[in-house]
Amino acid sequence: MRHAALVLMFASAASAAPELRYTGIDQVKALAAETPAVGEARPVAGSDVITEAHILVQAGKDVLFGYADTPAQAAAAAAYWTAALKPAGVTVGAPEYKNNFFT
């Protein structure tokens, strides 16, 4: 009786688990056929291309942060991201720079 109860308990847990499926090569090929080619992407305006490393940022839960060699580079990054985020409705705080790190 005890073994039967365990079998039923594990059977119900297994039926509640998500189903794992094998993705076959035919399905992968079908997905690849639906993927747009690189040349079909929207054209990027010159101002959308980041060419300087200090403009790159990383995202935390509620903050952007990055690294810059000088306060001027940090200010340039803050100006770039403020101009990008404010029109999207994101509230932008005052930028801070200390020890080559800015938020």
PDB file of N, CA and C in Angstrom:
ATOM      1  N   MET A   1       0.822  -1.192   0.000  1.00  0.00           N
ATOM      2  CA  MET A   1       0.000   0.000   0.000  1.00  0.00           C
ATOM      3  C   MET A   1       0.865   1.254   0.000  1.00  0.00           C
ATOM      4  N   ARG A   2       1.911   1.203   0.785  1.00  0.00           N
ATOM      5  CA  ARG A   2       2.794   2.357   0.879  1.00  0.00           C
ATOM      6  C   ARG A   2       3.455   2.647  -0.464  1.00  0.00           C
ATOM      7  N   HIS A   3       3.853   1.603  -1.171  1.00  0.00           N
ATOM      8  CA  HIS A   3       4.485   1.772  -2.477  1.00  0.00           C
ATOM      9  C   HIS A   3       3.497   2.324  -3.496  1.00  0.00           C
ATOM     10  N   ALA A   4       2.256   1.905  -3.398  1.00  0.00           N
ATOM     11  CA  ALA A   4       1.231   2.394  -4.323  1.00  0.00           C
ATOM     12  C   ALA A   4       0.996   3.888  -4.119  1.00  0.00           C
ATOM     13  N   ALA A   5       1.025   4.330  -2.872  1.00  0.00           N
ATOM     14  CA  ALA A   5       0.839   5.757  -2.586  1.00  0.00           C
ATOM     15  C   ALA A   5       2.000   6.569  -3.149  1.00  0.00           C
ATOM     16  N   LEU A   6       3.215   6.056  -3.015  1.00  0.00           N
ATOM     17  CA  LEU A   6       4.377   6.751  -3.566  1.00  0.00           C
ATOM     18  C   LEU A   6       4.315   6.828  -5.082  1.00  0.00           C
ATOM     19  N   VAL A   7       3.898   5.737  -5.716  1.00  0.00           N
ATOM     20  CA  VAL A   7       3.776   5.717  -7.178  1.00  0.00           C
ATOM     21  C   VAL A   7       2.760   6.754  -7.631  1.00  0.00           C
ATOM     22  N   LEU A   8       1.618   6.821  -6.933  1.00  0.00           N
ATOM     23  CA  LEU A   8       0.600   7.816  -7.294  1.00  0.00           C
ATOM     24  C   LEU A   8       1.102   9.236  -7.079  1.00  0.00           C
ATOM     25  N   MET A   9       1.851   9.454  -6.006  1.00  0.00           N
ATOM     26  CA  MET A   9       2.362  10.783  -5.721  1.00  0.00           C
ATOM     27  C   MET A   9       3.347  11.228  -6.806  1.00  0.00           C
ATOM     28  N   PHE A  10       4.262  10.357  -7.182  1.00  0.00           N
ATOM     29  CA  PHE A  10       5.239  10.708  -8.209  1.00  0.00           C
ATOM     30  C   PHE A  10       4.602  10.802  -9.584  1.00  0.00           C
ATOM     31  N   ALA A  11       3.597   9.995  -9.840  1.00  0.00           N
ATOM     32  CA  ALA A  11       2.917  10.048 -11.128  1.00  0.00           C
ATOM     33  C   ALA A  11       2.184  11.374 -11.296  1.00  0.00           C
ATOM     34  N   SER A  12       1.547  11.864 -10.236  1.00  0.00           N
ATOM     35  CA  SER A  12       0.837  13.134 -10.347  1.00  0.00           C
ATOM     36  C   SER A  12       1.817  14.289 -10.490  1.00  0.00           C
ATOM     37  N   ALA A  13       2.974  14.202  -9.832  1.00  0.00           N
ATOM     38  CA  ALA A  13       3.983  15.260  -9.965  1.00  0.00           C
ATOM     39  C   ALA A  13       4.556  15.267 -11.373  1.00  0.00           C
ATOM     40  N   ALA A  14       4.746  14.110 -11.953  1.00  0.00           N
ATOM     41  CA  ALA A  14       5.288  14.026 -13.305  1.00  0.00           C
ATOM     42  C   ALA A  14       4.302  14.553 -14.334  1.00  0.00           C
ATOM     43  N   SER A  15       3.020  14.328 -14.106  1.00  0.00           N
ATOM     44  CA  SER A  15       2.034  14.811 -15.072  1.00  0.00           C
ATOM     45  C   SER A  15       1.889  16.332 -14.993  1.00  0.00           C
ATOM     46  N   ALA A  16       2.228  16.939 -13.855  1.00  0.00           N
ATOM     47  CA  ALA A  16       2.138  18.389 -13.707  1.00  0.00           C
ATOM     48  C   ALA A  16       3.379  19.087 -14.246  1.00  0.00           C
ATOM     49  N   ALA A  17       4.451  18.354 -14.463  1.00  0.00           N
ATOM     50  CA  ALA A  17       5.690  18.948 -14.956  1.00  0.00           C
ATOM     51  C   ALA A  17       5.522  19.377 -16.412  1.00  0.00           C
ATOM     52  N   PRO A  18       6.241  20.425 -16.845  1.00  0.00           N
ATOM     53  CA  PRO A  18       6.139  20.836 -18.243  1.00  0.00           C
ATOM     54  C   PRO A  18       6.679  19.745 -19.162  1.00  0.00           C
ATOM     55  N   GLU A  19       6.093  19.668 -20.314  1.00  0.00           N
ATOM     56  CA  GLU A  19       6.476  18.640 -21.277  1.00  0.00           C
ATOM     57  C   GLU A  19       7.763  19.059 -21.979  1.00  0.00           C
ATOM     58  N   LEU A  20       8.717  18.147 -22.046  1.00  0.00           N
ATOM     59  CA  LEU A  20       9.961  18.401 -22.761  1.00  0.00           C
ATOM     60  C   LEU A  20       9.864  17.754 -24.130  1.00  0.00           C
ATOM     61  N   ARG A  21      10.219  18.513 -25.137  1.00  0.00           N
ATOM     62  CA  ARG A  21      10.126  17.991 -26.502  1.00  0.00           C
ATOM     63  C   ARG A  21      11.456  18.125 -27.204  1.00  0.00           C
ATOM     64  N   TYR A  22      11.667  17.278 -28.155  1.00  0.00           N
ATOM     65  CA  TYR A  22      12.838  17.331 -29.019  1.00  0.00           C
ATOM     66  C   TYR A  22      12.518  18.218 -30.210  1.00  0.00           C
ATOM     67  N   THR A  23      13.409  19.146 -30.514  1.00  0.00           N
ATOM     68  CA  THR A  23      13.240  19.990 -31.689  1.00  0.00           C
ATOM     69  C   THR A  23      14.048  19.366 -32.815  1.00  0.00           C
ATOM     70  N   GLY A  24      13.348  18.922 -33.831  1.00  0.00           N
ATOM     71  CA  GLY A  24      14.003  18.259 -34.938  1.00  0.00           C
ATOM     72  C   GLY A  24      14.625  19.230 -35.919  1.00  0.00           C
ATOM     73  N   ILE A  25      15.462  18.726 -36.795  1.00  0.00           N
ATOM     74  CA  ILE A  25      16.163  19.557 -37.773  1.00  0.00           C
ATOM     75  C   ILE A  25      15.184  20.227 -38.736  1.00  0.00           C
ATOM     76  N   ASP A  26      14.074  19.569 -39.045  1.00  0.00           N
ATOM     77  CA  ASP A  26      13.079  20.176 -39.926  1.00  0.00           C
ATOM     78  C   ASP A  26      12.472  21.427 -39.290  1.00  0.00           C
ATOM     79  N   GLN A  27      12.227  21.376 -37.980  1.00  0.00           N
ATOM     80  CA  GLN A  27      11.684  22.543 -37.288  1.00  0.00           C
ATOM     81  C   GLN A  27      12.710  23.676 -37.236  1.00  0.00           C
ATOM     82  N   VAL A  28      13.968  23.339 -37.034  1.00  0.00           N
ATOM     83  CA  VAL A  28      15.020  24.360 -37.008  1.00  0.00           C
ATOM     84  C   VAL A  28      15.151  25.010 -38.378  1.00  0.00           C
ATOM     85  N   LYS A  29      15.115  24.212 -39.438  1.00  0.00           N
ATOM     86  CA  LYS A  29      15.195  24.762 -40.790  1.00  0.00           C
ATOM     87  C   LYS A  29      14.009  25.668 -41.093  1.00  0.00           C
ATOM     88  N   ALA A  30      12.836  25.295 -40.625  1.00  0.00           N
ATOM     89  CA  ALA A  30      11.652  26.126 -40.847  1.00  0.00           C
ATOM     90  C   ALA A  30      11.789  27.463 -40.124  1.00  0.00           C
ATOM     91  N   LEU A  31      12.305  27.448 -38.915  1.00  0.00           N
ATOM     92  CA  LEU A  31      12.526  28.692 -38.182  1.00  0.00           C
ATOM     93  C   LEU A  31      13.580  29.551 -38.860  1.00  0.00           C
ATOM     94  N   ALA A  32      14.625  28.921 -39.370  1.00  0.00           N
ATOM     95  CA  ALA A  32      15.677  29.667 -40.055  1.00  0.00           C
ATOM     96  C   ALA A  32      15.139  30.311 -41.332  1.00  0.00           C
ATOM     97  N   ALA A  33      14.209  29.668 -41.998  1.00  0.00           N
ATOM     98  CA  ALA A  33      13.633  30.230 -43.220  1.00  0.00           C
ATOM     99  C   ALA A  33      12.804  31.467 -42.911  1.00  0.00           C
ATOM    100  N   GLU A  34      12.218  31.551 -41.701  1.00  0.00           N
ATOM    101  CA  GLU A  34      11.400  32.692 -41.317  1.00  0.00           C
ATOM    102  C   GLU A  34      12.232  33.874 -40.818  1.00  0.00           C
ATOM    103  N   THR A  35      13.487  33.644 -40.470  1.00  0.00           N
ATOM    104  CA  THR A  35      14.342  34.691 -39.934  1.00  0.00           C
ATOM    105  C   THR A  35      14.765  35.635 -41.056  1.00  0.00           C
ATOM    106  N   PRO A  36      14.570  36.955 -40.875  1.00  0.00           N
ATOM    107  CA  PRO A  36      14.956  37.883 -41.939  1.00  0.00           C
ATOM    108  C   PRO A  36      16.469  37.910 -42.124  1.00  0.00           C
ATOM    109  N   ALA A  37      16.892  38.135 -43.334  1.00  0.00           N
ATOM    110  CA  ALA A  37      18.314  38.239 -43.627  1.00  0.00           C
ATOM    111  C   ALA A  37      18.863  39.526 -43.028  1.00  0.00           C
ATOM    112  N   VAL A  38      20.155  39.590 -42.852  1.00  0.00           N
ATOM    113  CA  VAL A  38      20.784  40.752 -42.227  1.00  0.00           C
ATOM    114  C   VAL A  38      20.503  42.018 -43.020  1.00  0.00           C
ATOM    115  N   GLY A  39      20.498  41.937 -44.335  1.00  0.00           N
ATOM    116  CA  GLY A  39      20.276  43.111 -45.163  1.00  0.00           C
ATOM    117  C   GLY A  39      18.862  43.664 -45.082  1.00  0.00           C
ATOM    118  N   GLU A  40      17.928  42.919 -44.494  1.00  0.00           N
ATOM    119  CA  GLU A  40      16.552  43.370 -44.415  1.00  0.00           C
ATOM    120  C   GLU A  40      16.258  44.211 -43.169  1.00  0.00           C
ATOM    121  N   ALA A  41      17.263  44.411 -42.324  1.00  0.00           N
ATOM    122  CA  ALA A  41      17.045  45.190 -41.108  1.00  0.00           C
ATOM    123  C   ALA A  41      16.830  46.657 -41.474  1.00  0.00           C
ATOM    124  N   ARG A  42      16.221  47.389 -40.537  1.00  0.00           N
ATOM    125  CA  ARG A  42      15.980  48.799 -40.798  1.00  0.00           C
ATOM    126  C   ARG A  42      17.306  49.526 -40.895  1.00  0.00           C
ATOM    127  N   PRO A  43      17.390  50.542 -41.733  1.00  0.00           N
ATOM    128  CA  PRO A  43      18.639  51.289 -41.827  1.00  0.00           C
ATOM    129  C   PRO A  43      18.887  52.057 -40.525  1.00  0.00           C
ATOM    130  N   VAL A  44      20.126  52.127 -40.132  1.00  0.00           N
ATOM    131  CA  VAL A  44      20.501  52.801 -38.894  1.00  0.00           C
ATOM    132  C   VAL A  44      20.992  54.204 -39.237  1.00  0.00           C
ATOM    133  N   ALA A  45      20.416  55.188 -38.578  1.00  0.00           N
ATOM    134  CA  ALA A  45      20.877  56.560 -38.773  1.00  0.00           C
ATOM    135  C   ALA A  45      22.259  56.716 -38.163  1.00  0.00           C
ATOM    136  N   GLY A  46      23.021  57.647 -38.656  1.00  0.00           N
ATOM    137  CA  GLY A  46      24.374  57.868 -38.159  1.00  0.00           C
ATOM    138  C   GLY A  46      24.417  58.156 -36.675  1.00  0.00           C
ATOM    139  N   SER A  47      23.392  58.807 -36.146  1.00  0.00           N
ATOM    140  CA  SER A  47      23.388  59.141 -34.720  1.00  0.00           C
ATOM    141  C   SER A  47      23.058  57.931 -33.847  1.00  0.00           C
ATOM    142  N   ASP A  48      22.604  56.832 -34.433  1.00  0.00           N
ATOM    143  CA  ASP A  48      22.274  55.631 -33.674  1.00  0.00           C
ATOM    144  C   ASP A  48      23.470  54.698 -33.489  1.00  0.00           C
ATOM    145  N   VAL A  49      24.610  55.052 -34.057  1.00  0.00           N
ATOM    146  CA  VAL A  49      25.781  54.191 -33.991  1.00  0.00           C
ATOM    147  C   VAL A  49      26.715  54.706 -32.906  1.00  0.00           C
ATOM    148  N   ILE A  50      27.027  53.867 -31.936  1.00  0.00           N
ATOM    149  CA  ILE A  50      27.949  54.230 -30.868  1.00  0.00           C
ATOM    150  C   ILE A  50      29.352  53.849 -31.313  1.00  0.00           C
ATOM    151  N   THR A  51      30.227  54.840 -31.390  1.00  0.00           N
ATOM    152  CA  THR A  51      31.593  54.591 -31.852  1.00  0.00           C
ATOM    153  C   THR A  51      32.629  54.799 -30.764  1.00  0.00           C
ATOM    154  N   GLU A  52      32.222  55.288 -29.604  1.00  0.00           N
ATOM    155  CA  GLU A  52      33.161  55.547 -28.516  1.00  0.00           C
ATOM    156  C   GLU A  52      32.791  54.681 -27.310  1.00  0.00           C
ATOM    157  N   ALA A  53      33.773  54.038 -26.714  1.00  0.00           N
ATOM    158  CA  ALA A  53      33.530  53.068 -25.648  1.00  0.00           C
ATOM    159  C   ALA A  53      32.871  53.683 -24.422  1.00  0.00           C
ATOM    160  N   HIS A  54      33.149  54.942 -24.120  1.00  0.00           N
ATOM    161  CA  HIS A  54      32.579  55.524 -22.900  1.00  0.00           C
ATOM    162  C   HIS A  54      31.077  55.777 -23.018  1.00  0.00           C
ATOM    163  N   ILE A  55      30.525  55.695 -24.224  1.00  0.00           N
ATOM    164  CA  ILE A  55      29.076  55.861 -24.407  1.00  0.00           C
ATOM    165  C   ILE A  55      28.335  54.570 -24.069  1.00  0.00           C
ATOM    166  N   LEU A  56      29.022  53.428 -24.157  1.00  0.00           N
ATOM    167  CA  LEU A  56      28.393  52.149 -23.837  1.00  0.00           C
ATOM    168  C   LEU A  56      28.065  52.085 -22.352  1.00  0.00           C
ATOM    169  N   VAL A  57      26.890  51.587 -22.034  1.00  0.00           N
ATOM    170  CA  VAL A  57      26.473  51.456 -20.639  1.00  0.00           C
ATOM    171  C   VAL A  57      25.937  50.057 -20.395  1.00  0.00           C
ATOM    172  N   GLN A  58      25.843  49.717 -19.144  1.00  0.00           N
ATOM    173  CA  GLN A  58      25.210  48.481 -18.719  1.00  0.00           C
ATOM    174  C   GLN A  58      23.979  48.861 -17.918  1.00  0.00           C
ATOM    175  N   ALA A  59      23.018  47.969 -17.887  1.00  0.00           N
ATOM    176  CA  ALA A  59      21.767  48.269 -17.192  1.00  0.00           C
ATOM    177  C   ALA A  59      21.647  47.445 -15.927  1.00  0.00           C
ATOM    178  N   GLY A  60      21.335  48.144 -14.844  1.00  0.00           N
ATOM    179  CA  GLY A  60      20.966  47.494 -13.602  1.00  0.00           C
ATOM    180  C   GLY A  60      19.448  47.465 -13.527  1.00  0.00           C
ATOM    181  N   LYS A  61      18.910  47.136 -12.388  1.00  0.00           N
ATOM    182  CA  LYS A  61      17.464  47.052 -12.237  1.00  0.00           C
ATOM    183  C   LYS A  61      16.789  48.400 -12.499  1.00  0.00           C
ATOM    184  N   ASP A  62      17.383  49.469 -11.980  1.00  0.00           N
ATOM    185  CA  ASP A  62      16.787  50.788 -12.176  1.00  0.00           C
ATOM    186  C   ASP A  62      17.843  51.863 -12.416  1.00  0.00           C
ATOM    187  N   VAL A  63      18.973  51.465 -12.987  1.00  0.00           N
ATOM    188  CA  VAL A  63      20.057  52.421 -13.230  1.00  0.00           C
ATOM    189  C   VAL A  63      20.878  51.970 -14.436  1.00  0.00           C
ATOM    190  N   LEU A  64      21.404  52.943 -15.156  1.00  0.00           N
ATOM    191  CA  LEU A  64      22.403  52.674 -16.189  1.00  0.00           C
ATOM    192  C   LEU A  64      23.753  53.058 -15.606  1.00  0.00           C
ATOM    193  N   PHE A  65      24.784  52.284 -15.890  1.00  0.00           N
ATOM    194  CA  PHE A  65      26.103  52.631 -15.394  1.00  0.00           C
ATOM    195  C   PHE A  65      27.153  52.299 -16.429  1.00  0.00           C
ATOM    196  N   GLY A  66      28.266  53.003 -16.361  1.00  0.00           N
ATOM    197  CA  GLY A  66      29.322  52.789 -17.322  1.00  0.00           C
ATOM    198  C   GLY A  66      30.654  53.271 -16.788  1.00  0.00           C
ATOM    199  N   TYR A  67      31.650  53.219 -17.651  1.00  0.00           N
ATOM    200  CA  TYR A  67      33.009  53.568 -17.282  1.00  0.00           C
ATOM    201  C   TYR A  67      33.525  54.626 -18.239  1.00  0.00           C
ATOM    202  N   ALA A  68      34.199  55.645 -17.700  1.00  0.00           N
ATOM    203  CA  ALA A  68      34.770  56.723 -18.501  1.00  0.00           C
ATOM    204  C   ALA A  68      36.077  57.145 -17.863  1.00  0.00           C
ATOM    205  N   ASP A  69      37.017  57.592 -18.702  1.00  0.00           N
ATOM    206  CA  ASP A  69      38.321  58.018 -18.195  1.00  0.00           C
ATOM    207  C   ASP A  69      38.283  59.406 -17.572  1.00  0.00           C
ATOM    208  N   THR A  70      37.365  60.243 -18.029  1.00  0.00           N
ATOM    209  CA  THR A  70      37.319  61.619 -17.549  1.00  0.00           C
ATOM    210  C   THR A  70      35.883  62.018 -17.231  1.00  0.00           C
ATOM    211  N   PRO A  71      35.705  63.054 -16.419  1.00  0.00           N
ATOM    212  CA  PRO A  71      34.355  63.560 -16.181  1.00  0.00           C
ATOM    213  C   PRO A  71      33.678  64.046 -17.465  1.00  0.00           C
ATOM    214  N   ALA A  72      34.465  64.565 -18.404  1.00  0.00           N
ATOM    215  CA  ALA A  72      33.890  65.032 -19.675  1.00  0.00           C
ATOM    216  C   ALA A  72      33.299  63.859 -20.467  1.00  0.00           C
ATOM    217  N   GLN A  73      33.974  62.717 -20.469  1.00  0.00           N
ATOM    218  CA  GLN A  73      33.436  61.540 -21.150  1.00  0.00           C
ATOM    219  C   GLN A  73      32.165  61.054 -20.460  1.00  0.00           C
ATOM    220  N   ALA A  74      32.141  61.083 -19.139  1.00  0.00           N
ATOM    221  CA  ALA A  74      30.943  60.680 -18.404  1.00  0.00           C
ATOM    222  C   ALA A  74      29.787  61.622 -18.713  1.00  0.00           C
ATOM    223  N   ALA A  75      30.076  62.912 -18.806  1.00  0.00           N
ATOM    224  CA  ALA A  75      29.036  63.890 -19.138  1.00  0.00           C
ATOM    225  C   ALA A  75      28.509  63.664 -20.556  1.00  0.00           C
ATOM    226  N   ALA A  76      29.399  63.313 -21.489  1.00  0.00           N
ATOM    227  CA  ALA A  76      28.966  63.035 -22.863  1.00  0.00           C
ATOM    228  C   ALA A  76      28.061  61.807 -22.902  1.00  0.00           C
ATOM    229  N   ALA A  77      28.396  60.771 -22.143  1.00  0.00           N
ATOM    230  CA  ALA A  77      27.561  59.570 -22.091  1.00  0.00           C
ATOM    231  C   ALA A  77      26.213  59.889 -21.463  1.00  0.00           C
ATOM    232  N   ALA A  78      26.223  60.675 -20.397  1.00  0.00           N
ATOM    233  CA  ALA A  78      24.962  61.048 -19.743  1.00  0.00           C
ATOM    234  C   ALA A  78      24.078  61.847 -20.689  1.00  0.00           C
ATOM    235  N   ALA A  79      24.679  62.759 -21.444  1.00  0.00           N
ATOM    236  CA  ALA A  79      23.905  63.555 -22.399  1.00  0.00           C
ATOM    237  C   ALA A  79      23.310  62.668 -23.495  1.00  0.00           C
ATOM    238  N   TYR A  80      24.090  61.715 -23.991  1.00  0.00           N
ATOM    239  CA  TYR A  80      23.615  60.802 -25.033  1.00  0.00           C
ATOM    240  C   TYR A  80      22.411  59.996 -24.532  1.00  0.00           C
ATOM    241  N   TRP A  81      22.543  59.377 -23.361  1.00  0.00           N
ATOM    242  CA  TRP A  81      21.481  58.511 -22.857  1.00  0.00           C
ATOM    243  C   TRP A  81      20.281  59.303 -22.359  1.00  0.00           C
ATOM    244  N   THR A  82      20.498  60.509 -21.852  1.00  0.00           N
ATOM    245  CA  THR A  82      19.373  61.355 -21.466  1.00  0.00           C
ATOM    246  C   THR A  82      18.541  61.709 -22.687  1.00  0.00           C
ATOM    247  N   ALA A  83      19.222  62.060 -23.787  1.00  0.00           N
ATOM    248  CA  ALA A  83      18.509  62.390 -25.023  1.00  0.00           C
ATOM    249  C   ALA A  83      17.769  61.179 -25.585  1.00  0.00           C
ATOM    250  N   ALA A  84      18.276  59.989 -25.348  1.00  0.00           N
ATOM    251  CA  ALA A  84      17.618  58.777 -25.852  1.00  0.00           C
ATOM    252  C   ALA A  84      16.448  58.355 -24.973  1.00  0.00           C
ATOM    253  N   LEU A  85      16.566  58.544 -23.659  1.00  0.00           N
ATOM    254  CA  LEU A  85      15.569  58.009 -22.737  1.00  0.00           C
ATOM    255  C   LEU A  85      14.405  58.952 -22.441  1.00  0.00           C
ATOM    256  N   LYS A  86      14.664  60.243 -22.367  1.00  0.00           N
ATOM    257  CA  LYS A  86      13.592  61.184 -22.013  1.00  0.00           C
ATOM    258  C   LYS A  86      12.426  61.143 -22.992  1.00  0.00           C
ATOM    259  N   PRO A  87      12.650  61.134 -24.327  1.00  0.00           N
ATOM    260  CA  PRO A  87      11.509  61.056 -25.250  1.00  0.00           C
ATOM    261  C   PRO A  87      10.694  59.767 -25.100  1.00  0.00           C
ATOM    262  N   ALA A  88      11.315  58.738 -24.541  1.00  0.00           N
ATOM    263  CA  ALA A  88      10.612  57.471 -24.325  1.00  0.00           C
ATOM    264  C   ALA A  88       9.827  57.484 -23.018  1.00  0.00           C
ATOM    265  N   GLY A  89       9.886  58.588 -22.277  1.00  0.00           N
ATOM    266  CA  GLY A  89       9.131  58.694 -21.043  1.00  0.00           C
ATOM    267  C   GLY A  89       9.849  58.177 -19.816  1.00  0.00           C
ATOM    268  N   VAL A  90      11.140  57.934 -19.924  1.00  0.00           N
ATOM    269  CA  VAL A  90      11.918  57.436 -18.791  1.00  0.00           C
ATOM    270  C   VAL A  90      12.386  58.622 -17.958  1.00  0.00           C
ATOM    271  N   THR A  91      12.186  58.542 -16.652  1.00  0.00           N
ATOM    272  CA  THR A  91      12.652  59.591 -15.753  1.00  0.00           C
ATOM    273  C   THR A  91      14.154  59.438 -15.572  1.00  0.00           C
ATOM    274  N   VAL A  92      14.869  60.509 -15.836  1.00  0.00           N
ATOM    275  CA  VAL A  92      16.330  60.478 -15.781  1.00  0.00           C
ATOM    276  C   VAL A  92      16.787  61.277 -14.565  1.00  0.00           C
ATOM    277  N   GLY A  93      17.620  60.674 -13.745  1.00  0.00           N
ATOM    278  CA  GLY A  93      18.154  61.355 -12.569  1.00  0.00           C
ATOM    279  C   GLY A  93      19.425  62.112 -12.905  1.00  0.00           C
ATOM    280  N   ALA A  94      20.016  62.714 -11.893  1.00  0.00           N
ATOM    281  CA  ALA A  94      21.263  63.462 -12.068  1.00  0.00           C
ATOM    282  C   ALA A  94      22.429  62.488 -12.198  1.00  0.00           C
ATOM    283  N   PRO A  95      23.264  62.657 -13.214  1.00  0.00           N
ATOM    284  CA  PRO A  95      24.404  61.749 -13.376  1.00  0.00           C
ATOM    285  C   PRO A  95      25.461  61.979 -12.294  1.00  0.00           C
ATOM    286  N   GLU A  96      26.156  60.924 -11.938  1.00  0.00           N
ATOM    287  CA  GLU A  96      27.236  60.989 -10.955  1.00  0.00           C
ATOM    288  C   GLU A  96      28.473  60.315 -11.532  1.00  0.00           C
ATOM    289  N   TYR A  97      29.635  60.849 -11.253  1.00  0.00           N
ATOM    290  CA  TYR A  97      30.916  60.294 -11.728  1.00  0.00           C
ATOM    291  C   TYR A  97      31.899  60.232 -10.567  1.00  0.00           C
ATOM    292  N   LYS A  98      32.504  59.054 -10.373  1.00  0.00           N
ATOM    293  CA  LYS A  98      33.516  58.903  -9.327  1.00  0.00           C
ATOM    294  C   LYS A  98      34.388  57.693  -9.672  1.00  0.00           C
ATOM    295  N   ASN A  99      35.698  57.879  -9.638  1.00  0.00           N
ATOM    296  CA  ASN A  99      36.666  56.812  -9.860  1.00  0.00           C
ATOM    297  C   ASN A  99      36.435  56.077 -11.179  1.00  0.00           C
ATOM    298  N   ASN A 100      36.268  56.815 -12.239  1.00  0.00           N
ATOM    299  CA  ASN A 100      36.059  56.278 -13.595  1.00  0.00           C
ATOM    300  C   ASN A 100      34.753  55.508 -13.755  1.00  0.00           C
ATOM    301  N   PHE A 101      33.838  55.661 -12.845  1.00  0.00           N
ATOM    302  CA  PHE A 101      32.548  54.955 -12.871  1.00  0.00           C
ATOM    303  C   PHE A 101      31.445  56.008 -12.841  1.00  0.00           C
ATOM    304  N   PHE A 102      30.460  55.878 -13.729  1.00  0.00           N
ATOM    305  CA  PHE A 102      29.352  56.833 -13.704  1.00  0.00           C
ATOM    306  C   PHE A 102      28.008  56.117 -13.698  1.00  0.00           C
ATOM    307  N   THR A 103      27.041  56.792 -13.083  1.00  0.00           N
ATOM    308  CA  THR A 103      25.666  56.289 -13.072  1.00  0.00           C
ATOM    309  C   THR A 103      24.744  57.404 -13.501  1.00  0.00           C
TER     310      THR A 103
END
